[in-house]
């Protein structure tokens, strides 16, 4: 089920940012980062979380058009952008954040789960880009996908996730080449672990000691906050020559082999 709602009506001089997965985690942080300067077009499958994001954004001065929908539903996303266009005009910045990360090796991942992860993470990013391109062509805007360090490196027990995020990184490179000449810049952000409900679920379902193991593998000694990823998204949208970048934001954990000071 989905519904569209506009928080406040009226035209506004702010540009508009379209963000998927905006009901929580990194997506909400990105929405609130852009809410300082943009109006928002936000979607997620969680309607209550979207309303909370809309409320927090309004405190930062942003008007919001929102719709609960599955990120793979092309028609729903097209309708959302069409609705938003009547209020804000075409969107200028797009950030694809919706994603899921169920664990499993090739042996323990069911075919259904494989299809679901590929659908949400990779097809969802494809659909988000596909419905946004015509607006971005008009605004000469920016497309960002939140990929992952699992988009450039492997990770144990996350076979479908790793495959989907490698796909996202490849898709963004194709976008950068296909649409760069029209002024649309496309980039991928590759975070390490970020303190969100997704990270909590991964560690809650992992053997004891997994969280500590991964924290010890981060040279800065801690996981990222969602707002730190959001700031990189803003930075990339404002960097007019950035196109086709795979931007690691992981405290240095993919810089090379690392031995934490307190491990032997
Ligand atoms: P999160 O806290 O779980 O937030 C993801 C949001 O996307 C949730 O609101 C979720 O709704 C929504 N969503 C999931 N499937 C959807 C679908 N089919 N249609 C529409 N919305 C959907 O996760 P996060 O940590 O913020 O992750 C955001 C992005 O960053 C993901 O692409 C993730 O792979 C990536 N990332 C995260 C980390 C990390 O450590 N957290 C690291 C690297 C990359 P529900 O709550 O209903 O599921």
PDB file of C-alpha atoms and ligand atoms in Angstrom:
ATOM      1  CA  UNK A   1       0.000   0.000   0.000  1.00  0.00           C
ATOM      2  CA  UNK A   2       1.280   3.464  -0.681  1.00  0.00           C
ATOM      3  CA  UNK A   3       0.103   7.010  -0.275  1.00  0.00           C
ATOM      4  CA  UNK A   4       1.413  10.401  -1.288  1.00  0.00           C
ATOM      5  CA  UNK A   5       1.384  13.377   1.019  1.00  0.00           C
ATOM      6  CA  UNK A   6       2.633  16.946   0.804  1.00  0.00           C
ATOM      7  CA  UNK A   7       3.617  18.505   4.118  1.00  0.00           C
ATOM      8  CA  UNK A   8       2.986  22.104   3.083  1.00  0.00           C
ATOM      9  CA  UNK A   9       1.808  23.380  -0.272  1.00  0.00           C
ATOM     10  CA  UNK A  10       3.198  26.289  -2.216  1.00  0.00           C
ATOM     11  CA  UNK A  11       6.117  26.943  -4.497  1.00  0.00           C
ATOM     12  CA  UNK A  12       9.490  27.465  -2.891  1.00  0.00           C
ATOM     13  CA  UNK A  13      12.824  28.726  -4.204  1.00  0.00           C
ATOM     14  CA  UNK A  14      14.814  25.832  -2.720  1.00  0.00           C
ATOM     15  CA  UNK A  15      16.031  23.032  -4.998  1.00  0.00           C
ATOM     16  CA  UNK A  16      14.533  19.596  -4.373  1.00  0.00           C
ATOM     17  CA  UNK A  17      16.355  16.440  -3.265  1.00  0.00           C
ATOM     18  CA  UNK A  18      14.916  12.947  -3.871  1.00  0.00           C
ATOM     19  CA  UNK A  19      15.981  10.345  -1.314  1.00  0.00           C
ATOM     20  CA  UNK A  20      14.999   6.679  -1.061  1.00  0.00           C
ATOM     21  CA  UNK A  21      15.224   4.699   2.177  1.00  0.00           C
ATOM     22  CA  UNK A  22      14.548   7.979   3.970  1.00  0.00           C
ATOM     23  CA  UNK A  23      12.584   6.576   6.908  1.00  0.00           C
ATOM     24  CA  UNK A  24      15.673   5.723   8.942  1.00  0.00           C
ATOM     25  CA  UNK A  25      19.397   5.142   9.128  1.00  0.00           C
ATOM     26  CA  UNK A  26      21.588   6.748   6.491  1.00  0.00           C
ATOM     27  CA  UNK A  27      18.617   7.772   4.317  1.00  0.00           C
ATOM     28  CA  UNK A  28      17.060   9.835   7.088  1.00  0.00           C
ATOM     29  CA  UNK A  29      20.412  11.439   7.900  1.00  0.00           C
ATOM     30  CA  UNK A  30      20.845  12.356   4.215  1.00  0.00           C
ATOM     31  CA  UNK A  31      17.310  13.777   4.132  1.00  0.00           C
ATOM     32  CA  UNK A  32      17.959  15.930   7.197  1.00  0.00           C
ATOM     33  CA  UNK A  33      21.319  17.096   5.836  1.00  0.00           C
ATOM     34  CA  UNK A  34      19.618  18.263   2.636  1.00  0.00           C
ATOM     35  CA  UNK A  35      16.642  19.666   4.575  1.00  0.00           C
ATOM     36  CA  UNK A  36      18.823  22.591   5.620  1.00  0.00           C
ATOM     37  CA  UNK A  37      18.958  23.864   2.033  1.00  0.00           C
ATOM     38  CA  UNK A  38      16.536  21.817  -0.076  1.00  0.00           C
ATOM     39  CA  UNK A  39      12.929  20.733  -0.165  1.00  0.00           C
ATOM     40  CA  UNK A  40      12.539  16.982   0.023  1.00  0.00           C
ATOM     41  CA  UNK A  41      10.978  14.203  -2.003  1.00  0.00           C
ATOM     42  CA  UNK A  42      11.313  11.096   0.148  1.00  0.00           C
ATOM     43  CA  UNK A  43      10.230   7.506  -0.052  1.00  0.00           C
ATOM     44  CA  UNK A  44      10.609   4.299   1.935  1.00  0.00           C
ATOM     45  CA  UNK A  45       8.497   1.241   2.607  1.00  0.00           C
ATOM     46  CA  UNK A  46       8.031   2.420   6.231  1.00  0.00           C
ATOM     47  CA  UNK A  47       5.276   5.107   6.338  1.00  0.00           C
ATOM     48  CA  UNK A  48       5.623   5.913  10.052  1.00  0.00           C
ATOM     49  CA  UNK A  49       9.360   6.468   9.677  1.00  0.00           C
ATOM     50  CA  UNK A  50       8.744   8.719   6.674  1.00  0.00           C
ATOM     51  CA  UNK A  51       6.354  10.885   8.712  1.00  0.00           C
ATOM     52  CA  UNK A  52       8.995  11.238  11.396  1.00  0.00           C
ATOM     53  CA  UNK A  53      11.575  12.268   8.783  1.00  0.00           C
ATOM     54  CA  UNK A  54       9.103  14.779   7.350  1.00  0.00           C
ATOM     55  CA  UNK A  55       8.477  16.254  10.799  1.00  0.00           C
ATOM     56  CA  UNK A  56      12.201  16.589  11.558  1.00  0.00           C
ATOM     57  CA  UNK A  57      12.799  18.110   8.113  1.00  0.00           C
ATOM     58  CA  UNK A  58      10.069  20.691   8.645  1.00  0.00           C
ATOM     59  CA  UNK A  59      11.932  21.918  11.741  1.00  0.00           C
ATOM     60  CA  UNK A  60      14.881  22.628   9.415  1.00  0.00           C
ATOM     61  CA  UNK A  61      12.664  24.618   7.048  1.00  0.00           C
ATOM     62  CA  UNK A  62      12.085  22.000   4.349  1.00  0.00           C
ATOM     63  CA  UNK A  63       8.803  21.192   2.681  1.00  0.00           C
ATOM     64  CA  UNK A  64       8.385  17.492   1.988  1.00  0.00           C
ATOM     65  CA  UNK A  65       6.533  15.374  -0.526  1.00  0.00           C
ATOM     66  CA  UNK A  66       6.568  11.774   0.646  1.00  0.00           C
ATOM     67  CA  UNK A  67       5.190   8.440  -0.396  1.00  0.00           C
ATOM     68  CA  UNK A  68       5.528   4.980   1.102  1.00  0.00           C
ATOM     69  CA  UNK A  69       6.442   2.513  -1.612  1.00  0.00           C
ATOM     70  CA  UNK A  70       8.749  -0.341  -2.435  1.00  0.00           C
ATOM     71  CA  UNK A  71      11.878   1.021  -4.123  1.00  0.00           C
ATOM     72  CA  UNK A  72      11.476  -1.499  -6.948  1.00  0.00           C
ATOM     73  CA  UNK A  73       8.019  -0.097  -7.846  1.00  0.00           C
ATOM     74  CA  UNK A  74       8.822   2.061 -10.868  1.00  0.00           C
ATOM     75  CA  UNK A  75       5.269   3.369 -11.265  1.00  0.00           C
ATOM     76  CA  UNK A  76       5.040   4.451  -7.622  1.00  0.00           C
ATOM     77  CA  UNK A  77       8.352   6.305  -7.819  1.00  0.00           C
ATOM     78  CA  UNK A  78       7.371   7.955 -11.115  1.00  0.00           C
ATOM     79  CA  UNK A  79       4.080   9.110  -9.590  1.00  0.00           C
ATOM     80  CA  UNK A  80       5.907  10.482  -6.553  1.00  0.00           C
ATOM     81  CA  UNK A  81       8.296  12.522  -8.713  1.00  0.00           C
ATOM     82  CA  UNK A  82       5.406  13.756 -10.868  1.00  0.00           C
ATOM     83  CA  UNK A  83       3.550  14.901  -7.746  1.00  0.00           C
ATOM     84  CA  UNK A  84       6.669  16.560  -6.384  1.00  0.00           C
ATOM     85  CA  UNK A  85       7.319  18.319  -9.697  1.00  0.00           C
ATOM     86  CA  UNK A  86       4.007  20.194  -9.403  1.00  0.00           C
ATOM     87  CA  UNK A  87       5.176  21.582  -6.051  1.00  0.00           C
ATOM     88  CA  UNK A  88       8.948  21.938  -6.354  1.00  0.00           C
ATOM     89  CA  UNK A  89       9.777  21.523 -10.051  1.00  0.00           C
ATOM     90  CA  UNK A  90      12.274  18.844 -11.187  1.00  0.00           C
ATOM     91  CA  UNK A  91      14.597  17.387  -8.562  1.00  0.00           C
ATOM     92  CA  UNK A  92      18.233  18.492  -8.514  1.00  0.00           C
ATOM     93  CA  UNK A  93      19.842  15.907  -6.247  1.00  0.00           C
ATOM     94  CA  UNK A  94      19.056  12.212  -5.912  1.00  0.00           C
ATOM     95  CA  UNK A  95      20.436   9.874  -3.249  1.00  0.00           C
ATOM     96  CA  UNK A  96      19.530   6.168  -3.458  1.00  0.00           C
ATOM     97  CA  UNK A  97      19.761   4.792   0.089  1.00  0.00           C
ATOM     98  CA  UNK A  98      17.185   1.993   0.364  1.00  0.00           C
ATOM     99  CA  UNK A  99      18.832  -1.350   0.992  1.00  0.00           C
ATOM    100  CA  UNK A 100      18.780  -4.622   2.900  1.00  0.00           C
ATOM    101  CA  UNK A 101      21.591  -6.870   4.124  1.00  0.00           C
ATOM    102  CA  UNK A 102      20.539 -10.402   5.053  1.00  0.00           C
ATOM    103  CA  UNK A 103      23.501 -12.674   5.723  1.00  0.00           C
ATOM    104  CA  UNK A 104      24.426 -15.946   4.083  1.00  0.00           C
ATOM    105  CA  UNK A 105      26.964 -17.740   1.944  1.00  0.00           C
ATOM    106  CA  UNK A 106      26.113 -19.101  -1.513  1.00  0.00           C
ATOM    107  CA  UNK A 107      25.205 -22.341   0.241  1.00  0.00           C
ATOM    108  CA  UNK A 108      22.974 -20.831   2.938  1.00  0.00           C
ATOM    109  CA  UNK A 109      21.309 -18.062   0.906  1.00  0.00           C
ATOM    110  CA  UNK A 110      18.011 -19.249  -0.561  1.00  0.00           C
ATOM    111  CA  UNK A 111      17.249 -18.384  -4.174  1.00  0.00           C
ATOM    112  CA  UNK A 112      14.337 -16.250  -2.945  1.00  0.00           C
ATOM    113  CA  UNK A 113      16.644 -14.251  -0.662  1.00  0.00           C
ATOM    114  CA  UNK A 114      19.171 -13.864  -3.483  1.00  0.00           C
ATOM    115  CA  UNK A 115      16.473 -12.410  -5.756  1.00  0.00           C
ATOM    116  CA  UNK A 116      15.160 -10.157  -2.964  1.00  0.00           C
ATOM    117  CA  UNK A 117      18.572  -8.644  -2.179  1.00  0.00           C
ATOM    118  CA  UNK A 118      19.359  -8.081  -5.857  1.00  0.00           C
ATOM    119  CA  UNK A 119      15.900  -6.580  -6.356  1.00  0.00           C
ATOM    120  CA  UNK A 120      16.058  -4.078  -3.497  1.00  0.00           C
ATOM    121  CA  UNK A 121      19.737  -3.106  -3.625  1.00  0.00           C
ATOM    122  CA  UNK A 122      20.540  -3.259  -7.332  1.00  0.00           C
ATOM    123  CA  UNK A 123      17.217  -3.066  -9.187  1.00  0.00           C
ATOM    124  CA  UNK A 124      16.026  -0.472  -6.651  1.00  0.00           C
ATOM    125  CA  UNK A 125      19.035   1.720  -7.464  1.00  0.00           C
ATOM    126  CA  UNK A 126      18.421   1.170 -11.182  1.00  0.00           C
ATOM    127  CA  UNK A 127      14.757   2.176 -10.820  1.00  0.00           C
ATOM    128  CA  UNK A 128      15.659   5.232  -8.730  1.00  0.00           C
ATOM    129  CA  UNK A 129      18.082   6.377 -11.425  1.00  0.00           C
ATOM    130  CA  UNK A 130      15.694   5.518 -14.247  1.00  0.00           C
ATOM    131  CA  UNK A 131      12.801   7.599 -12.874  1.00  0.00           C
ATOM    132  CA  UNK A 132      15.130  10.525 -12.036  1.00  0.00           C
ATOM    133  CA  UNK A 133      17.134  10.928 -15.248  1.00  0.00           C
ATOM    134  CA  UNK A 134      14.701  13.222 -17.065  1.00  0.00           C
ATOM    135  CA  UNK A 135      14.543  15.599 -14.070  1.00  0.00           C
ATOM    136  CA  UNK A 136      18.316  15.535 -13.608  1.00  0.00           C
ATOM    137  CA  UNK A 137      18.729  16.310 -17.298  1.00  0.00           C
ATOM    138  CA  UNK A 138      16.708  19.482 -16.765  1.00  0.00           C
ATOM    139  CA  UNK A 139      18.536  20.512 -13.587  1.00  0.00           C
ATOM    140  CA  UNK A 140      21.997  19.198 -14.592  1.00  0.00           C
ATOM    141  CA  UNK A 141      21.873  17.524 -11.222  1.00  0.00           C
ATOM    142  CA  UNK A 142      23.618  14.809  -9.233  1.00  0.00           C
ATOM    143  CA  UNK A 143      22.858  11.121  -8.648  1.00  0.00           C
ATOM    144  CA  UNK A 144      24.427   9.328  -5.684  1.00  0.00           C
ATOM    145  CA  UNK A 145      24.050   5.689  -4.700  1.00  0.00           C
ATOM    146  CA  UNK A 146      24.915   4.523  -1.205  1.00  0.00           C
ATOM    147  CA  UNK A 147      26.842   1.394  -2.158  1.00  0.00           C
ATOM    148  CA  UNK A 148      29.143  -0.106   0.498  1.00  0.00           C
ATOM    149  CA  UNK A 149      32.723  -1.174   1.143  1.00  0.00           C
ATOM    150  CA  UNK A 150      31.149  -4.495   0.126  1.00  0.00           C
ATOM    151  CA  UNK A 151      30.842  -2.897  -3.328  1.00  0.00           C
ATOM    152  CA  UNK A 152      34.613  -2.965  -3.779  1.00  0.00           C
ATOM    153  CA  UNK A 153      35.719  -5.735  -1.372  1.00  0.00           C
ATOM    154  CA  UNK A 154      34.307  -9.110  -0.457  1.00  0.00           C
ATOM    155  CA  UNK A 155      32.760  -9.828   2.945  1.00  0.00           C
ATOM    156  CA  UNK A 156      32.190 -13.217   4.535  1.00  0.00           C
ATOM    157  CA  UNK A 157      28.642 -14.507   4.953  1.00  0.00           C
ATOM    158  CA  UNK A 158      27.123 -11.684   2.860  1.00  0.00           C
ATOM    159  CA  UNK A 159      27.249 -13.224  -0.623  1.00  0.00           C
ATOM    160  CA  UNK A 160      24.090 -11.662  -2.076  1.00  0.00           C
ATOM    161  CA  UNK A 161      24.770  -8.284  -0.468  1.00  0.00           C
ATOM    162  CA  UNK A 162      28.345  -8.163  -1.775  1.00  0.00           C
ATOM    163  CA  UNK A 163      27.193  -9.124  -5.275  1.00  0.00           C
ATOM    164  CA  UNK A 164      24.425  -6.501  -5.230  1.00  0.00           C
ATOM    165  CA  UNK A 165      26.744  -3.714  -4.051  1.00  0.00           C
ATOM    166  CA  UNK A 166      29.414  -4.565  -6.644  1.00  0.00           C
ATOM    167  CA  UNK A 167      26.547  -4.225  -9.126  1.00  0.00           C
ATOM    168  CA  UNK A 168      25.621  -0.812  -7.725  1.00  0.00           C
ATOM    169  CA  UNK A 169      29.193   0.444  -8.142  1.00  0.00           C
ATOM    170  CA  UNK A 170      29.207  -0.775 -11.748  1.00  0.00           C
ATOM    171  CA  UNK A 171      25.820   0.774 -12.443  1.00  0.00           C
ATOM    172  CA  UNK A 172      26.974   4.155 -11.149  1.00  0.00           C
ATOM    173  CA  UNK A 173      30.026   4.040 -13.424  1.00  0.00           C
ATOM    174  CA  UNK A 174      27.735   3.373 -16.378  1.00  0.00           C
ATOM    175  CA  UNK A 175      25.533   6.305 -15.384  1.00  0.00           C
ATOM    176  CA  UNK A 176      28.584   8.556 -15.122  1.00  0.00           C
ATOM    177  CA  UNK A 177      29.605   7.661 -18.679  1.00  0.00           C
ATOM    178  CA  UNK A 178      26.130   7.625 -20.225  1.00  0.00           C
ATOM    179  CA  UNK A 179      24.892  10.944 -18.809  1.00  0.00           C
ATOM    180  CA  UNK A 180      27.988  12.967 -17.876  1.00  0.00           C
ATOM    181  CA  UNK A 181      27.892  14.822 -21.193  1.00  0.00           C
ATOM    182  CA  UNK A 182      24.405  16.055 -20.307  1.00  0.00           C
ATOM    183  CA  UNK A 183      25.645  17.523 -17.028  1.00  0.00           C
ATOM    184  CA  UNK A 184      24.390  14.719 -14.790  1.00  0.00           C
ATOM    185  CA  UNK A 185      27.062  13.560 -12.335  1.00  0.00           C
ATOM    186  CA  UNK A 186      26.795  10.082 -10.809  1.00  0.00           C
ATOM    187  CA  UNK A 187      28.845   8.828  -7.879  1.00  0.00           C
ATOM    188  CA  UNK A 188      28.855   5.967  -5.375  1.00  0.00           C
ATOM    189  CA  UNK A 189      29.562   6.285  -1.650  1.00  0.00           C
ATOM    190  CA  UNK A 190      31.057   3.177  -0.067  1.00  0.00           C
ATOM    191  CA  UNK A 191      30.688   3.300   3.702  1.00  0.00           C
ATOM    192  CA  UNK A 192      32.127   0.797   6.135  1.00  0.00           C
ATOM    193  CA  UNK A 193      29.938  -0.037   9.106  1.00  0.00           C
ATOM    194  CA  UNK A 194      27.555   2.782  10.054  1.00  0.00           C
ATOM    195  CA  UNK A 195      25.576   2.832  13.302  1.00  0.00           C
ATOM    196  CA  UNK A 196      22.066   2.208  11.960  1.00  0.00           C
ATOM    197  CA  UNK A 197      19.333  -0.394  12.472  1.00  0.00           C
ATOM    198  CA  UNK A 198      20.870  -2.383   9.592  1.00  0.00           C
ATOM    199  CA  UNK A 199      24.233  -2.616  11.353  1.00  0.00           C
ATOM    200  CA  UNK A 200      22.533  -3.542  14.622  1.00  0.00           C
ATOM    201  CA  UNK A 201      20.650  -6.373  12.911  1.00  0.00           C
ATOM    202  CA  UNK A 202      23.810  -7.730  11.262  1.00  0.00           C
ATOM    203  CA  UNK A 203      25.695  -7.892  14.562  1.00  0.00           C
ATOM    204  CA  UNK A 204      22.720  -9.169  16.556  1.00  0.00           C
ATOM    205  CA  UNK A 205      22.525 -12.116  14.137  1.00  0.00           C
ATOM    206  CA  UNK A 206      26.318 -12.741  14.155  1.00  0.00           C
ATOM    207  CA  UNK A 207      28.416 -14.891  16.502  1.00  0.00           C
ATOM    208  CA  UNK A 208      29.634 -13.239  19.715  1.00  0.00           C
ATOM    209  CA  UNK A 209      32.711 -11.085  19.152  1.00  0.00           C
ATOM    210  CA  UNK A 210      31.894 -10.186  15.538  1.00  0.00           C
ATOM    211  CA  UNK A 211      31.160  -6.536  16.304  1.00  0.00           C
ATOM    212  CA  UNK A 212      34.371  -6.159  18.288  1.00  0.00           C
ATOM    213  CA  UNK A 213      36.341  -7.871  15.498  1.00  0.00           C
ATOM    214  CA  UNK A 214      35.092  -5.421  12.882  1.00  0.00           C
ATOM    215  CA  UNK A 215      35.527  -2.395  15.142  1.00  0.00           C
ATOM    216  CA  UNK A 216      39.159  -3.428  15.702  1.00  0.00           C
ATOM    217  CA  UNK A 217      39.599  -3.504  11.914  1.00  0.00           C
ATOM    218  CA  UNK A 218      38.797   0.222  11.622  1.00  0.00           C
ATOM    219  CA  UNK A 219      41.954   2.365  11.996  1.00  0.00           C
ATOM    220  CA  UNK A 220      39.915   5.222  13.484  1.00  0.00           C
ATOM    221  CA  UNK A 221      38.669   2.786  16.119  1.00  0.00           C
ATOM    222  CA  UNK A 222      34.946   3.318  15.690  1.00  0.00           C
ATOM    223  CA  UNK A 223      32.067   2.901  13.278  1.00  0.00           C
ATOM    224  CA  UNK A 224      30.597   5.860  11.369  1.00  0.00           C
ATOM    225  CA  UNK A 225      27.564   7.900  12.397  1.00  0.00           C
ATOM    226  CA  UNK A 226      24.868   8.267   9.707  1.00  0.00           C
ATOM    227  CA  UNK A 227      25.388  12.040   9.626  1.00  0.00           C
ATOM    228  CA  UNK A 228      29.010  11.513   8.594  1.00  0.00           C
ATOM    229  CA  UNK A 229      27.852   9.692   5.467  1.00  0.00           C
ATOM    230  CA  UNK A 230      25.259  12.392   4.807  1.00  0.00           C
ATOM    231  CA  UNK A 231      27.964  15.065   4.842  1.00  0.00           C
ATOM    232  CA  UNK A 232      29.847  13.167   2.118  1.00  0.00           C
ATOM    233  CA  UNK A 233      26.658  13.054   0.052  1.00  0.00           C
ATOM    234  CA  UNK A 234      26.364  16.823   0.313  1.00  0.00           C
ATOM    235  CA  UNK A 235      30.048  17.222  -0.522  1.00  0.00           C
ATOM    236  CA  UNK A 236      29.682  15.114  -3.675  1.00  0.00           C
ATOM    237  CA  UNK A 237      26.606  17.007  -4.856  1.00  0.00           C
ATOM    238  CA  UNK A 238      28.536  20.249  -4.479  1.00  0.00           C
ATOM    239  CA  UNK A 239      31.693  18.950  -6.197  1.00  0.00           C
ATOM    240  CA  UNK A 240      31.030  19.905  -9.792  1.00  0.00           C
ATOM    241  CA  UNK A 241      33.835  17.839 -11.292  1.00  0.00           C
ATOM    242  CA  UNK A 242      33.119  14.628  -9.356  1.00  0.00           C
ATOM    243  CA  UNK A 243      31.686  12.014 -11.724  1.00  0.00           C
ATOM    244  CA  UNK A 244      32.072   8.248 -11.618  1.00  0.00           C
ATOM    245  CA  UNK A 245      33.756   8.291  -8.212  1.00  0.00           C
ATOM    246  CA  UNK A 246      33.673   5.317  -5.855  1.00  0.00           C
ATOM    247  CA  UNK A 247      34.087   7.195  -2.572  1.00  0.00           C
ATOM    248  CA  UNK A 248      35.235   5.077   0.385  1.00  0.00           C
ATOM    249  CA  UNK A 249      34.080   6.447   3.762  1.00  0.00           C
ATOM    250  CA  UNK A 250      35.192   3.754   6.161  1.00  0.00           C
ATOM    251  CA  UNK A 251      37.669   5.169   8.672  1.00  0.00           C
ATOM    252  CA  UNK A 252      40.489   3.659   6.608  1.00  0.00           C
ATOM    253  CA  UNK A 253      39.397   0.037   6.898  1.00  0.00           C
ATOM    254  CA  UNK A 254      39.848  -0.611   3.163  1.00  0.00           C
ATOM    255  CA  UNK A 255      43.162   1.283   2.965  1.00  0.00           C
ATOM    256  CA  UNK A 256      45.139  -1.921   3.511  1.00  0.00           C
ATOM    257  CA  UNK A 257      45.909  -4.670   6.006  1.00  0.00           C
ATOM    258  CA  UNK A 258      45.644  -3.282   9.508  1.00  0.00           C
ATOM    259  CA  UNK A 259      46.676  -4.586  12.935  1.00  0.00           C
ATOM    260  CA  UNK A 260      44.848  -2.775  15.731  1.00  0.00           C
ATOM    261  CA  UNK A 261      47.226  -1.451  18.444  1.00  0.00           C
ATOM    262  CA  UNK A 262      45.846  -3.690  21.189  1.00  0.00           C
ATOM    263  CA  UNK A 263      45.834  -6.934  19.168  1.00  0.00           C
ATOM    264  CA  UNK A 264      48.845  -9.220  18.870  1.00  0.00           C
TER     265      UNK A 264
HETATM  266  P1  LIG B   1      18.528   0.876   7.501  1.00  0.00           P
HETATM  267  O1  LIG B   1      18.764   1.582   8.772  1.00  0.00           O
HETATM  268  O2  LIG B   1      17.938  -0.501   7.529  1.00  0.00           O
HETATM  269  O3  LIG B   1      17.663   1.806   6.529  1.00  0.00           O
HETATM  270  C1  LIG B   1      17.311   1.371   5.240  1.00  0.00           C
HETATM  271  C2  LIG B   1      15.946   1.892   4.904  1.00  0.00           C
HETATM  272  O4  LIG B   1      15.571   1.375   3.615  1.00  0.00           O
HETATM  273  C3  LIG B   1      14.892   1.400   5.911  1.00  0.00           C
HETATM  274  O5  LIG B   1      14.025   2.448   6.264  1.00  0.00           O
HETATM  275  C4  LIG B   1      14.224   0.304   5.125  1.00  0.00           C
HETATM  276  O6  LIG B   1      12.899   0.061   5.552  1.00  0.00           O
HETATM  277  C5  LIG B   1      14.265   0.842   3.729  1.00  0.00           C
HETATM  278  N1  LIG B   1      13.999  -0.206   2.770  1.00  0.00           N
HETATM  279  C6  LIG B   1      14.451  -1.486   2.799  1.00  0.00           C
HETATM  280  N2  LIG B   1      13.966  -2.172   1.766  1.00  0.00           N
HETATM  281  C7  LIG B   1      13.170  -1.327   1.064  1.00  0.00           C
HETATM  282  C8  LIG B   1      12.374  -1.457  -0.088  1.00  0.00           C
HETATM  283  N3  LIG B   1      12.268  -2.625  -0.742  1.00  0.00           N
HETATM  284  N4  LIG B   1      11.697  -0.371  -0.527  1.00  0.00           N
HETATM  285  C9  LIG B   1      11.762   0.784   0.131  1.00  0.00           C
HETATM  286  N5  LIG B   1      12.485   0.971   1.243  1.00  0.00           N
HETATM  287  C10 LIG B   1      13.191  -0.068   1.704  1.00  0.00           C
HETATM  288  O7  LIG B   1      19.894   0.741   6.701  1.00  0.00           O
HETATM  289  P2  LIG B   1      21.102   1.784   6.567  1.00  0.00           P
HETATM  290  O8  LIG B   1      22.211   1.250   7.347  1.00  0.00           O
HETATM  291  O9  LIG B   1      20.643   3.166   6.745  1.00  0.00           O
HETATM  292  O10 LIG B   1      21.446   1.518   5.025  1.00  0.00           O
HETATM  293  C11 LIG B   1      21.198   2.478   4.014  1.00  0.00           C
HETATM  294  C12 LIG B   1      22.047   2.107   2.811  1.00  0.00           C
HETATM  295  O11 LIG B   1      23.424   2.161   3.192  1.00  0.00           O
HETATM  296  C13 LIG B   1      21.795   0.681   2.331  1.00  0.00           C
HETATM  297  O12 LIG B   1      21.826   0.654   0.923  1.00  0.00           O
HETATM  298  C14 LIG B   1      22.972  -0.092   2.902  1.00  0.00           C
HETATM  299  O13 LIG B   1      23.278  -1.226   2.135  1.00  0.00           O
HETATM  300  C15 LIG B   1      24.063   0.949   2.856  1.00  0.00           C
HETATM  301  N6  LIG B   1      25.144   0.700   3.790  1.00  0.00           N
HETATM  302  C16 LIG B   1      24.923   0.583   5.130  1.00  0.00           C
HETATM  303  C17 LIG B   1      25.993   0.322   5.979  1.00  0.00           C
HETATM  304  C18 LIG B   1      25.822   0.174   7.478  1.00  0.00           C
HETATM  305  O14 LIG B   1      26.756  -0.311   8.148  1.00  0.00           O
HETATM  306  N7  LIG B   1      24.709   0.583   8.070  1.00  0.00           N
HETATM  307  C19 LIG B   1      27.291   0.190   5.464  1.00  0.00           C
HETATM  308  C20 LIG B   1      27.487   0.306   4.086  1.00  0.00           C
HETATM  309  C21 LIG B   1      26.407   0.569   3.261  1.00  0.00           C
HETATM  310  P3  LIG B   1      12.655  -1.059   6.689  1.00  0.00           P
HETATM  311  O15 LIG B   1      13.128  -0.443   7.976  1.00  0.00           O
HETATM  312  O16 LIG B   1      11.199  -1.301   6.620  1.00  0.00           O
HETATM  313  O17 LIG B   1      13.493  -2.251   6.278  1.00  0.00           O
END
